[in-house]
Short mmCIF file of C-alpha atoms in Angstrom, two decimals:
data_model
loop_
_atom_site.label_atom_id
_atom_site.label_comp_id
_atom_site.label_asym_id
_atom_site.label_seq_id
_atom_site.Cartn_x
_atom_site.Cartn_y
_atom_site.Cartn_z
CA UNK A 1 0.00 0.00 0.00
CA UNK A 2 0.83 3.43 -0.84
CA UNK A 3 1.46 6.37 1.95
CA UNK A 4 0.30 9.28 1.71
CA UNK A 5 2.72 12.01 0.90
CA UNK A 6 2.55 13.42 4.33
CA UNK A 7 2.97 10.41 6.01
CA UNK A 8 5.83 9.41 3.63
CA UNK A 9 7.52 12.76 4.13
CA UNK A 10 7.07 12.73 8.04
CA UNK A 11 4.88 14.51 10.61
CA UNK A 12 4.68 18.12 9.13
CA UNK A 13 3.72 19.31 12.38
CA UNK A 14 6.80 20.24 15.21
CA UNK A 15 7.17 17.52 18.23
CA UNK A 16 4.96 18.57 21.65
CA UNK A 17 4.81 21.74 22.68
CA UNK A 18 6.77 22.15 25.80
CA UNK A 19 3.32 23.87 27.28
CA UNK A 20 1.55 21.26 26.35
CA UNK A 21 1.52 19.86 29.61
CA UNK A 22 0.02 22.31 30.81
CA UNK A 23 -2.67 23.07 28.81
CA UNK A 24 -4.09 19.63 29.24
CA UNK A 25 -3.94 19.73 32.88
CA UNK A 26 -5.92 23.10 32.94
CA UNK A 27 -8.46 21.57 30.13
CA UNK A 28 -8.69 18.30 32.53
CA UNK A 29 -9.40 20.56 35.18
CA UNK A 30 -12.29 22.69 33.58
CA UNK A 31 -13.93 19.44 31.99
CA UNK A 32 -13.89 17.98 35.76
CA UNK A 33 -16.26 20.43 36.79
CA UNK A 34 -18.01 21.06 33.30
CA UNK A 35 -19.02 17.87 33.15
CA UNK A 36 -21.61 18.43 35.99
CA UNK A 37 -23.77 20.12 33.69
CA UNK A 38 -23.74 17.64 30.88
CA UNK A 39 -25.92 15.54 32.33
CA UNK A 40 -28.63 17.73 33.79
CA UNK A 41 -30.15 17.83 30.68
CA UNK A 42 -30.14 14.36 30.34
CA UNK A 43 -31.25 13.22 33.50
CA UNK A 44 -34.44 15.68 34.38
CA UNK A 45 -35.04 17.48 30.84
CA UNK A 46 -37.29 14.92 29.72
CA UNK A 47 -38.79 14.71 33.03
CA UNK A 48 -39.58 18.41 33.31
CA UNK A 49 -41.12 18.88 29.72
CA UNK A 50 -43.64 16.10 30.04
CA UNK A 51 -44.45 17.58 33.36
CA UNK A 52 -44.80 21.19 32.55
CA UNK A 53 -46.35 20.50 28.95
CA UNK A 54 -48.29 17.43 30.08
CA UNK A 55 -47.20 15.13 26.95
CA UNK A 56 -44.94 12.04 26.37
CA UNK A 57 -44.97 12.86 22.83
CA UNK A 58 -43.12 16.16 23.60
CA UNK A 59 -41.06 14.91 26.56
CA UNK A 60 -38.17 15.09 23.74
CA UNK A 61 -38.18 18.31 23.07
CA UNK A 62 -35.53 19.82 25.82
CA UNK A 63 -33.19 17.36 24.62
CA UNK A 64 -33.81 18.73 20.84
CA UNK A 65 -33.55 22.55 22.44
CA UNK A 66 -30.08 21.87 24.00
CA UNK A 67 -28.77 20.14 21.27
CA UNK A 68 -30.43 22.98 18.34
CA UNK A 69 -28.47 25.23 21.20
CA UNK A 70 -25.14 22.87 21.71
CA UNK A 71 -25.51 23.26 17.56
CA UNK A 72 -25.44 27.29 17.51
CA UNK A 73 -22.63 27.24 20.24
CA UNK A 74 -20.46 24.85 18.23
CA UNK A 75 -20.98 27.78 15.31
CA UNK A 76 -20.05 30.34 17.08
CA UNK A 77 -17.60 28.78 19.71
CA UNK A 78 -15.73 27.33 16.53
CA UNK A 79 -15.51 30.89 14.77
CA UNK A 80 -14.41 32.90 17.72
CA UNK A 81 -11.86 30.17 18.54
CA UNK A 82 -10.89 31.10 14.96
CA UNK A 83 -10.67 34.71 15.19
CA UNK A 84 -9.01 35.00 18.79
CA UNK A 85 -7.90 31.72 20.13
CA UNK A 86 -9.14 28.83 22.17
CA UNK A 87 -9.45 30.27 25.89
CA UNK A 88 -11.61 33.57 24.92
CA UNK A 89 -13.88 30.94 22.81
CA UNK A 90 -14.05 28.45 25.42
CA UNK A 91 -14.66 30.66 28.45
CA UNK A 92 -17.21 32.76 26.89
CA UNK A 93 -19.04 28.85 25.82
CA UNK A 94 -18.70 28.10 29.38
CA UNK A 95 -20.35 31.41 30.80
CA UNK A 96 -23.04 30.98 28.70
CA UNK A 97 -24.13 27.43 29.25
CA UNK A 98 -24.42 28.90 32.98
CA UNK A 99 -26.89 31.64 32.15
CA UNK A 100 -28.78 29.13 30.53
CA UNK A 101 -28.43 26.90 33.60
CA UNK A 102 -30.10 29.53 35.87
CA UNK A 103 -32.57 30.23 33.30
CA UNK A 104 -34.22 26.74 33.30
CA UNK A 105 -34.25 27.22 37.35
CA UNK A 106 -35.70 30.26 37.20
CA UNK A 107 -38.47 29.13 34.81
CA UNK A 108 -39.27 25.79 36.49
CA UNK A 109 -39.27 27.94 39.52
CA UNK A 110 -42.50 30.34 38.16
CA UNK A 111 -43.55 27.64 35.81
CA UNK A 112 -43.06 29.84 33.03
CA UNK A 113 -42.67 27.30 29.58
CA UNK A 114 -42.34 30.44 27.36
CA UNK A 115 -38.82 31.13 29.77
CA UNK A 116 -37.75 27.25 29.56
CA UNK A 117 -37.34 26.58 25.94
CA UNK A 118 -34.95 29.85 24.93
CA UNK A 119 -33.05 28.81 28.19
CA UNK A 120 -32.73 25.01 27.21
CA UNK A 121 -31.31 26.61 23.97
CA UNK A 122 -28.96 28.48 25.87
CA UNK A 123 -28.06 25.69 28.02
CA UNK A 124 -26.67 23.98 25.17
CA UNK A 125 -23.70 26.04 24.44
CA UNK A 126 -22.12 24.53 27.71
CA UNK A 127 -22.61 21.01 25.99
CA UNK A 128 -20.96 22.26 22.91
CA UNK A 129 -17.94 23.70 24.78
CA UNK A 130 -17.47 20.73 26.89
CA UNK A 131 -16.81 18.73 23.45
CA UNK A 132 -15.49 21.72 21.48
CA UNK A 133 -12.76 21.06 24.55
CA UNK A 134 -11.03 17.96 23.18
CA UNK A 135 -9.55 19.82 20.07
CA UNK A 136 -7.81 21.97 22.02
CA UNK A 137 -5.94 19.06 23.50
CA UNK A 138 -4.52 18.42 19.93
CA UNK A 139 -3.58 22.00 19.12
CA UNK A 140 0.12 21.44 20.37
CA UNK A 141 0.18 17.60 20.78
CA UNK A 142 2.96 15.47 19.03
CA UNK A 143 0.94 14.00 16.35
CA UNK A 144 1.20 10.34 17.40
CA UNK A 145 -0.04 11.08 20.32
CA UNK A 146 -3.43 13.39 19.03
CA UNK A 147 -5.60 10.49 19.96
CA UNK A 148 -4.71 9.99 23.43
CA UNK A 149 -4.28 14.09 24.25
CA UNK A 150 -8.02 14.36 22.76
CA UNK A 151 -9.11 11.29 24.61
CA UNK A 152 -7.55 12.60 27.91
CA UNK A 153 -9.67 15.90 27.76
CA UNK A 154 -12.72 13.62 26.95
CA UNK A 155 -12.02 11.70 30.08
CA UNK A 156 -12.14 14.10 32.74
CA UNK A 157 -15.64 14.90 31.57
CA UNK A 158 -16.43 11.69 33.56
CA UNK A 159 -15.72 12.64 37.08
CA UNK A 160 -18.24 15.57 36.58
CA UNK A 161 -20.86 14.05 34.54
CA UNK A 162 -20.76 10.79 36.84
CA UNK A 163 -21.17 12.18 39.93
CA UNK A 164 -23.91 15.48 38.56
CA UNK A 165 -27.00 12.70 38.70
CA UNK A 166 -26.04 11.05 41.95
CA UNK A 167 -25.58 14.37 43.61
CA UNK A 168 -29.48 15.07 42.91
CA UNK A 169 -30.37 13.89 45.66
CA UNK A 170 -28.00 15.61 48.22
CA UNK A 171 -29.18 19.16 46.54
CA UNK A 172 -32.75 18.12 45.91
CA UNK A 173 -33.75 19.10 49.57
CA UNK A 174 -32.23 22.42 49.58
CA UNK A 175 -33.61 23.41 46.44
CA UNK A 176 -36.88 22.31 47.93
CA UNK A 177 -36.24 24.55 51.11
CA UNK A 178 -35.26 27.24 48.69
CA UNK A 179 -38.34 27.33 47.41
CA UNK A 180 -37.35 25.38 43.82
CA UNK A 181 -38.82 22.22 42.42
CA UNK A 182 -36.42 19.00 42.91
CA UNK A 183 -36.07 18.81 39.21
CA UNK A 184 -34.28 21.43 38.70
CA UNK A 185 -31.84 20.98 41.43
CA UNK A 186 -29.21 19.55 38.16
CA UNK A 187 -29.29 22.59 36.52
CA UNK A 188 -28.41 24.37 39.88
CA UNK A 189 -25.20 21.71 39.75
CA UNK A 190 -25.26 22.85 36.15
CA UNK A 191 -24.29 26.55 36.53
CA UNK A 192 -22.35 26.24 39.25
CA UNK A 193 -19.88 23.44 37.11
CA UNK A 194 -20.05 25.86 34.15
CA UNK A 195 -19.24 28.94 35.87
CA UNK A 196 -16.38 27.51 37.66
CA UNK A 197 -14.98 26.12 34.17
CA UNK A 198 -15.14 29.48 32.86
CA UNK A 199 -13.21 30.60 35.10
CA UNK A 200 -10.69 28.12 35.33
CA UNK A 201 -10.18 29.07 31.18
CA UNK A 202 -10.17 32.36 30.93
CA UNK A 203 -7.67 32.43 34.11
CA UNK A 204 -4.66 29.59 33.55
CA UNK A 205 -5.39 28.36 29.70
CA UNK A 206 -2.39 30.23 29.24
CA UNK A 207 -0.61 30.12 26.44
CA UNK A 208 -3.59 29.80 24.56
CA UNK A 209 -2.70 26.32 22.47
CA UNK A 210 -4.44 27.02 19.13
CA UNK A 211 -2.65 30.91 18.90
CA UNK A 212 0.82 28.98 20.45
CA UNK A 213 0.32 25.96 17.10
CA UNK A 214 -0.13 28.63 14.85
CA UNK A 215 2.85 30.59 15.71
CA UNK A 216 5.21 27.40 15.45
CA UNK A 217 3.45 25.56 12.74
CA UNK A 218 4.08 27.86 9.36
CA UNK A 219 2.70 24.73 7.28
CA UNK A 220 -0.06 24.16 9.03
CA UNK A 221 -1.42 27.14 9.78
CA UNK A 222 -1.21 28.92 6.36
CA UNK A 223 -4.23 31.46 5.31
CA UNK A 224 -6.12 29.37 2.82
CA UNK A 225 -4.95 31.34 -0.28
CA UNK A 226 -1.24 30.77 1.07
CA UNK A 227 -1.87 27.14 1.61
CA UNK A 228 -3.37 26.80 -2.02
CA UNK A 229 -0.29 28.18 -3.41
CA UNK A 230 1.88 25.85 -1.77
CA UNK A 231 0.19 22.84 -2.89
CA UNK A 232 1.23 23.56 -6.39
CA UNK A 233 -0.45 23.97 -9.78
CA UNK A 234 -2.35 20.56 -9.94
CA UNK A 235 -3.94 21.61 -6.18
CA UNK A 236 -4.27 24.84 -6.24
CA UNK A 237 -8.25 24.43 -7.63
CA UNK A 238 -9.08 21.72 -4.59
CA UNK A 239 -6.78 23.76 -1.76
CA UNK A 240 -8.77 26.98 -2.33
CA UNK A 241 -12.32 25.35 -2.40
CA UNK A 242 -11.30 23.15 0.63
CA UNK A 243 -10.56 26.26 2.67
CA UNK A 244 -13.68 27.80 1.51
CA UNK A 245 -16.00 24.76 2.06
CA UNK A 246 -14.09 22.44 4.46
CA UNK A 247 -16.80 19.73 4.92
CA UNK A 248 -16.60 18.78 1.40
CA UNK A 249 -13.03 17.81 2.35
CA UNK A 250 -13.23 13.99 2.23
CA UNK A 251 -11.35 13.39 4.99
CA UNK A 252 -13.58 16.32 7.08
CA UNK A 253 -16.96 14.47 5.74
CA UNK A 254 -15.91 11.27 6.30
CA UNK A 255 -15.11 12.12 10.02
CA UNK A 256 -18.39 13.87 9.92
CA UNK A 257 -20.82 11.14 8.88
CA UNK A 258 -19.19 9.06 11.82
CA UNK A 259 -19.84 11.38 14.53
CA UNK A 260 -23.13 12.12 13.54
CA UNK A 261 -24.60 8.56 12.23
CA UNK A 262 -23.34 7.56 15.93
CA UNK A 263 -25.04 10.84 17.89
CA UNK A 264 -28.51 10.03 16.79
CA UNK A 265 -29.33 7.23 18.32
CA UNK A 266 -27.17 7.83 20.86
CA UNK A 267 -29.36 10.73 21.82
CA UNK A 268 -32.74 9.10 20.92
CA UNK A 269 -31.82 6.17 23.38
CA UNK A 270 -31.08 9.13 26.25
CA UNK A 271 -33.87 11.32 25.42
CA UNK A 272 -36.34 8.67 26.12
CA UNK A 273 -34.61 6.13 28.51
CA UNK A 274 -36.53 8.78 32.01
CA UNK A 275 -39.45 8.82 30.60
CA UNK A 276 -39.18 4.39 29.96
CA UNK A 277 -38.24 3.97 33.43
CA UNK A 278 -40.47 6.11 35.36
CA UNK A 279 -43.16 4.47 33.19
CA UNK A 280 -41.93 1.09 34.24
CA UNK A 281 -42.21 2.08 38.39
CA UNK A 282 -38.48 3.66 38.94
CA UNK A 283 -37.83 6.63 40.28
CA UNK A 284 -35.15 9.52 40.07
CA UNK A 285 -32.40 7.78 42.15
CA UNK A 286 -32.56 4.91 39.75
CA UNK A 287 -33.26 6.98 37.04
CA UNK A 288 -30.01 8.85 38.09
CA UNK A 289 -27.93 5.85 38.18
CA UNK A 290 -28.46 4.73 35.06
CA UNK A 291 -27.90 7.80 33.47
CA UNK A 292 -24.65 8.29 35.05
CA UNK A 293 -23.20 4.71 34.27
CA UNK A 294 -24.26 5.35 30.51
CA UNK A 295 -22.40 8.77 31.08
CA UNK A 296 -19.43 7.25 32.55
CA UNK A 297 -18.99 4.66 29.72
CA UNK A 298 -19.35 7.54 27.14
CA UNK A 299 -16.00 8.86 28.74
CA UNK A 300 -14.36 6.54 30.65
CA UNK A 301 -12.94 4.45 27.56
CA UNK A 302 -11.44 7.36 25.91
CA UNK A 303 -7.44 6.23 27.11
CA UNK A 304 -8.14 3.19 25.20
CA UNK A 305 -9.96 4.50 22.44
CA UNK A 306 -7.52 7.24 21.90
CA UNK A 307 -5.23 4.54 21.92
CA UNK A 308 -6.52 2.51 19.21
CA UNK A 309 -6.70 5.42 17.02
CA UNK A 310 -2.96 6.48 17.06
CA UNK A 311 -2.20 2.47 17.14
CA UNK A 312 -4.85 1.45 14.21
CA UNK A 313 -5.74 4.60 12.60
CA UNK A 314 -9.81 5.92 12.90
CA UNK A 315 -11.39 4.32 10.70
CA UNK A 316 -11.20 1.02 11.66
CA UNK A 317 -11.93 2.09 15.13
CA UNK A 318 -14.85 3.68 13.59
CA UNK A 319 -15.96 0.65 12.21
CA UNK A 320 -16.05 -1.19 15.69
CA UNK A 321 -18.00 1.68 17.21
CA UNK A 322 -21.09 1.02 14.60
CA UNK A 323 -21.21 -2.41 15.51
CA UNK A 324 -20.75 -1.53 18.84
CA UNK A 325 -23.70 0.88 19.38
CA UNK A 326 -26.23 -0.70 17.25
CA UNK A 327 -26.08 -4.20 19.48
CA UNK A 328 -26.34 -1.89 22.22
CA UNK A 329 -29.61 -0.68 21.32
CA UNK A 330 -30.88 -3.74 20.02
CA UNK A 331 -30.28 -5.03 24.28
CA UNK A 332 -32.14 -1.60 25.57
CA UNK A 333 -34.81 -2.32 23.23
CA UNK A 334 -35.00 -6.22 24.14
CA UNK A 335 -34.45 -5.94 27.93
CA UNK A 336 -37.38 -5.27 30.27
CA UNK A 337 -38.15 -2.02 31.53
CA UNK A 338 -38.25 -3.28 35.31
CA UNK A 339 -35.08 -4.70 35.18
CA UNK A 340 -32.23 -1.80 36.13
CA UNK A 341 -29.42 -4.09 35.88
CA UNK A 342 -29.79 -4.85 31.94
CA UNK A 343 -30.99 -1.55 30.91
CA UNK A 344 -27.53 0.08 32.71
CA UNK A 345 -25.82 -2.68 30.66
CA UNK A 346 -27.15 -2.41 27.54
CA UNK A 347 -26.29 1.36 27.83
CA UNK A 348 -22.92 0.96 29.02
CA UNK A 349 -22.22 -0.78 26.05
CA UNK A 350 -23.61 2.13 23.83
CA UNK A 351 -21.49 4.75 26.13
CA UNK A 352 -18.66 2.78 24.59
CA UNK A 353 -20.07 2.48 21.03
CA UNK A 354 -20.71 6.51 20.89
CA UNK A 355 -16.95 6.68 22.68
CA UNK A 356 -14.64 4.98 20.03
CA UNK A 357 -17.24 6.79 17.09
CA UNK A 358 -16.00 9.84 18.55
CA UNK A 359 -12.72 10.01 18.87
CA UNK A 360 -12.39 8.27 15.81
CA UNK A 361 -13.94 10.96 14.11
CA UNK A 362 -12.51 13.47 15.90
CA UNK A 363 -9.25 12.53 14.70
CA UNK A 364 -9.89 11.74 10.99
CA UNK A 365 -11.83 15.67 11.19
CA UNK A 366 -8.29 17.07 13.21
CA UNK A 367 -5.91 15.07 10.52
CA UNK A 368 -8.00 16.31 7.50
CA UNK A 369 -8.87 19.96 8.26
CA UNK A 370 -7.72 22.41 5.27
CA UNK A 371 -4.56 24.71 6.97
CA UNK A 372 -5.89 27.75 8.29
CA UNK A 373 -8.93 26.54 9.23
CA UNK A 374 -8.84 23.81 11.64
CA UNK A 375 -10.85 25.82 14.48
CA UNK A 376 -13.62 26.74 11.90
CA UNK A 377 -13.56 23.53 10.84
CA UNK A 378 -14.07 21.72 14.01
CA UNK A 379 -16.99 23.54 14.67
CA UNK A 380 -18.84 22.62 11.68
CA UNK A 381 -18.13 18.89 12.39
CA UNK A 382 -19.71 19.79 16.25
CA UNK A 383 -22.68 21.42 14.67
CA UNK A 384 -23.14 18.49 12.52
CA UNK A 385 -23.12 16.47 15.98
CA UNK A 386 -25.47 19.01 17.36
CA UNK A 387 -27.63 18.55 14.72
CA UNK A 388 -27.92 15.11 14.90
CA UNK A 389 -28.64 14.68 18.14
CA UNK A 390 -31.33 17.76 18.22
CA UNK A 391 -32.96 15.14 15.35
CA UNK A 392 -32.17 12.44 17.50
CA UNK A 393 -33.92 14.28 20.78
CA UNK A 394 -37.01 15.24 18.17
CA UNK A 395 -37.44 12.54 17.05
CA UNK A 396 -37.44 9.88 19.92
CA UNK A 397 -40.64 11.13 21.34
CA UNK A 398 -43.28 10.62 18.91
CA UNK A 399 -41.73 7.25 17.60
CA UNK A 400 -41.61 6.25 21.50
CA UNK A 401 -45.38 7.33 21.96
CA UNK A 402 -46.11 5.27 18.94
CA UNK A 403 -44.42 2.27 19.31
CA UNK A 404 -42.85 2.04 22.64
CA UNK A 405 -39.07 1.91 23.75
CA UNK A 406 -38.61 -1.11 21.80
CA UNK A 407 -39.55 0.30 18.31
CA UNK A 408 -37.35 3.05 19.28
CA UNK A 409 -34.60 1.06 20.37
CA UNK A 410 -34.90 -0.97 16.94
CA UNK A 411 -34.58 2.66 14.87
CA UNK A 412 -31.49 3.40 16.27
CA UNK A 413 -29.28 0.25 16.20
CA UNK A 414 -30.69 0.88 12.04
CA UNK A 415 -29.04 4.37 11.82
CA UNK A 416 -25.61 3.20 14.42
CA UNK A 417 -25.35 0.13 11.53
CA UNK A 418 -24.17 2.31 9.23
CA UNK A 419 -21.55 3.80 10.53
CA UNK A 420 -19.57 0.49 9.55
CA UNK A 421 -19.78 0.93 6.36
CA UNK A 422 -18.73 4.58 5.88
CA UNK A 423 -15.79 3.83 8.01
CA UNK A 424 -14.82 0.56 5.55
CA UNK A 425 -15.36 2.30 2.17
CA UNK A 426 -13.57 5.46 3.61
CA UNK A 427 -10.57 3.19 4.81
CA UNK A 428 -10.46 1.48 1.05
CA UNK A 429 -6.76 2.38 -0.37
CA UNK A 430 -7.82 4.01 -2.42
CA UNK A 431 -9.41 6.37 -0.36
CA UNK A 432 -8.33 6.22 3.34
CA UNK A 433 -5.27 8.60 2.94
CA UNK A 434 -7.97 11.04 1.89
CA UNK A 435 -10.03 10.03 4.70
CA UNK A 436 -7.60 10.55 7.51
CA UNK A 437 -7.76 6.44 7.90
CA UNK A 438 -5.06 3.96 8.54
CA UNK A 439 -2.80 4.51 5.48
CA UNK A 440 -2.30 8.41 7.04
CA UNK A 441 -2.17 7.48 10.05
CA UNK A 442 0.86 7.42 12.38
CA UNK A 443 0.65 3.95 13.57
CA UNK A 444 0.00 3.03 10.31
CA UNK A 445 2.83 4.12 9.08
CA UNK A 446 4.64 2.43 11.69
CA UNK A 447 3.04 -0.94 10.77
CA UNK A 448 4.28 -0.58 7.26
#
């Protein structure tokens, strides 16, 4: 098999930053107490729509509004990081998904629906920044080790997002005394986690990693038009209409498609999986747990997954993650709705599906950005996630109130399928250089 230039040539990108220490341990930090407010959302939204709008068919709509919000935020996060850097864009993500926080207390405080849905779509942007998070750990990383740096930032999420549903309960009774309804006692955990990681950014994310790569990395981080010229006279025409319209990149769309044929039913399986077990007699402590197992297994593989990726390349990792989610949902949907132990297994397994989807296509997105544009870029392929799962969150209630969990269920180990074959054709010879898939990749290159 042939290499790709780059990988024939080298890395074009310097060793690790000597600050690059550093800026993961500040982005661990943040994500540690992010992560509390990515699963409030989760956990209660689908509980507090059906109670305030009085419908199962519209119990997914908060998760829709958060993720139509986490989409917008991914926009905008992505361009700013852009224009100024990672820690301004980050910080400002972080504040925001805050005031969004308060404003779903404040509105399930005076019962005000026309107040909850803008501030579920504000919430969001703290979902988007907590992924947006990851590429920063690859800014400055060596790149055989860009898996494992993104999968490190990915895993302090857990910690957070574990322990936000079991810690319901321990601020469920002061938000009661307080005068506030127990369900909103996560977004209380919410904005405090996404204030404190705002501050934690703006504060120590110093040297900002994205303006620090640019400054070394001449190559890679070329103005489009500079980057066109250097590809010479054959690539000139595809250089300048990658930098305009990166996802038609192959390598960007690829990575794409993955991420977002894997965050569908990933988020059609969450939306609904409150609503299934409070219908089957459980209540929020079990609801809770459940939630933050499926949480913890969307995170807690990322050493290995990141792993795999520099080892195997993405696209075979990719490959394993369709598989992977699509039984997963095919045990929700089979396994009783009384029975805790084998729901929290069945989504464990598609924590781990969604997982090694991810930071496969993280990477193959990172790898086959157009220089100049790798921020930008990024945060199209998140609002292509966002978008998904706001479908996904849309969608799960009125199939659910139609068929039940198990049609749902069903639906979504369909869509997770075919994220196998994208990844295969994609890692064809032909193609996977293009791709960002094992021929480009470092390991690969090591293999061969």
């Amino acid at each position: 098999m042939t290499l790709s230039p780059q990988v024939a040539a080298g890395p074009r990108h310097p060793p690790e930053h000597p600050a690059q220490r550093r800026v993961l341990a500040v982005l661990v930090a943040s994500q540690l107490v992010s992560g509390i407010g990515l699963t409030a959302g989760v956990v209660v939204g689908s509980l507090i729509a059906e109670e305030m709008l009085g419908s199962t068919g519209l119990a997914g709509l908060p998760t829709a509004l958060f993720t139509g919000g986490s989409m917008l935020g991914a926009l905008g996060i992505g361009r700013l990081c852009q224009a100024w850097g990672r820690r301004p864009g980050l910080g400002l993500g972080y504040a925001v998904g805050a005031l969004g926080s308060v404003g779903v207390v404040v509105a399930v405080a005076a019962d005000q629906v026309a107040l909850l849905l803008p501030a579920l779509l504000v919430y969001g942007a703290g979902t988007a920044t907590n992924l947006l998070a990851r590429y920063a750990g690859a800014d400055l990383a060596a790149p055989e080790r860009r898996g494992r740096d993104v999968s490190r930032v990915l895993l302090a999420s857990t910690a957070g997002a574990v322990a936000g549903p079991n810690l319901v309960s321990l601020v469920g009774g002061p938000a009661e005394e307080w005068g506030l309804s127990r369900t909103a006692a996560p977004f209380v955990l919410a904005a405090v986690g996404y204030a404190v990681a705002a501050v934690v950014v703006g504060a120590l994310l110093r040297p900002d990693p994205l303006r620090s790569a640019r400054a070394r990395g001449p190559v890679a981080t070329a103005e489009p038009a500079e980057a066109a010229g250097k590809a010479g006279a054959a690539g000139t025409a595809e250089a300048v209409e990658a930098a305009r319209d990166p996802v038609r990149t192959p390598g960007v769309a690829t990575g794409l498609w993955i991420m977002v044929l894997g965050q569908l039913p990933k988020v059609a399986l969450m939306a609904m999986i409150p609503v299934h077990l409070a219908a089957n007699g459980h209540g929020t402590a079990a609801i809770g747990l459940v939630v933050s197992l499926h949480i913890g297994a969307m995170f807690l593989p990322s050493p290995l997954s990141g792993l795999l990726v520099d080892r195997w390349g993405p696209l075979p990792v990719a490959a394993v993650a369709g598989v992977t989610l699509a039984a997963a949902a095919l045990l929700v949907g089979l396994a009783p709705g009384d029975s805790v132990p084998l729901v929290a297994a069945a989504l464990l397994l598609a924590g781990v599906g969604w997982n090694l989807g991810l930071v496969g296509g993280t990477a193959v997105v990172t790898a086959a950005a157009p220089p100049g544009r790798g921020a930008a870029t990024q945060g199209l392929a998140d609002v292509g996630l966002s978008v998904a799962g706001c479908t996904g969150g849309l969608l799960s209630g009125p199939v659910m109130a139609a068929g039940g969990y198990g049609t749902l269920a069903v639906g979504c180990a369909l869509v997770a399928l075919l994220v196998t074959p994208v990844a295969l054709w994609a890692a064809r010879p032909s193609r996977a250089a293009a791709a960002g898939g094992p021929a480009s990749a470092p390991g690969a290159a090591r293999r061969r």
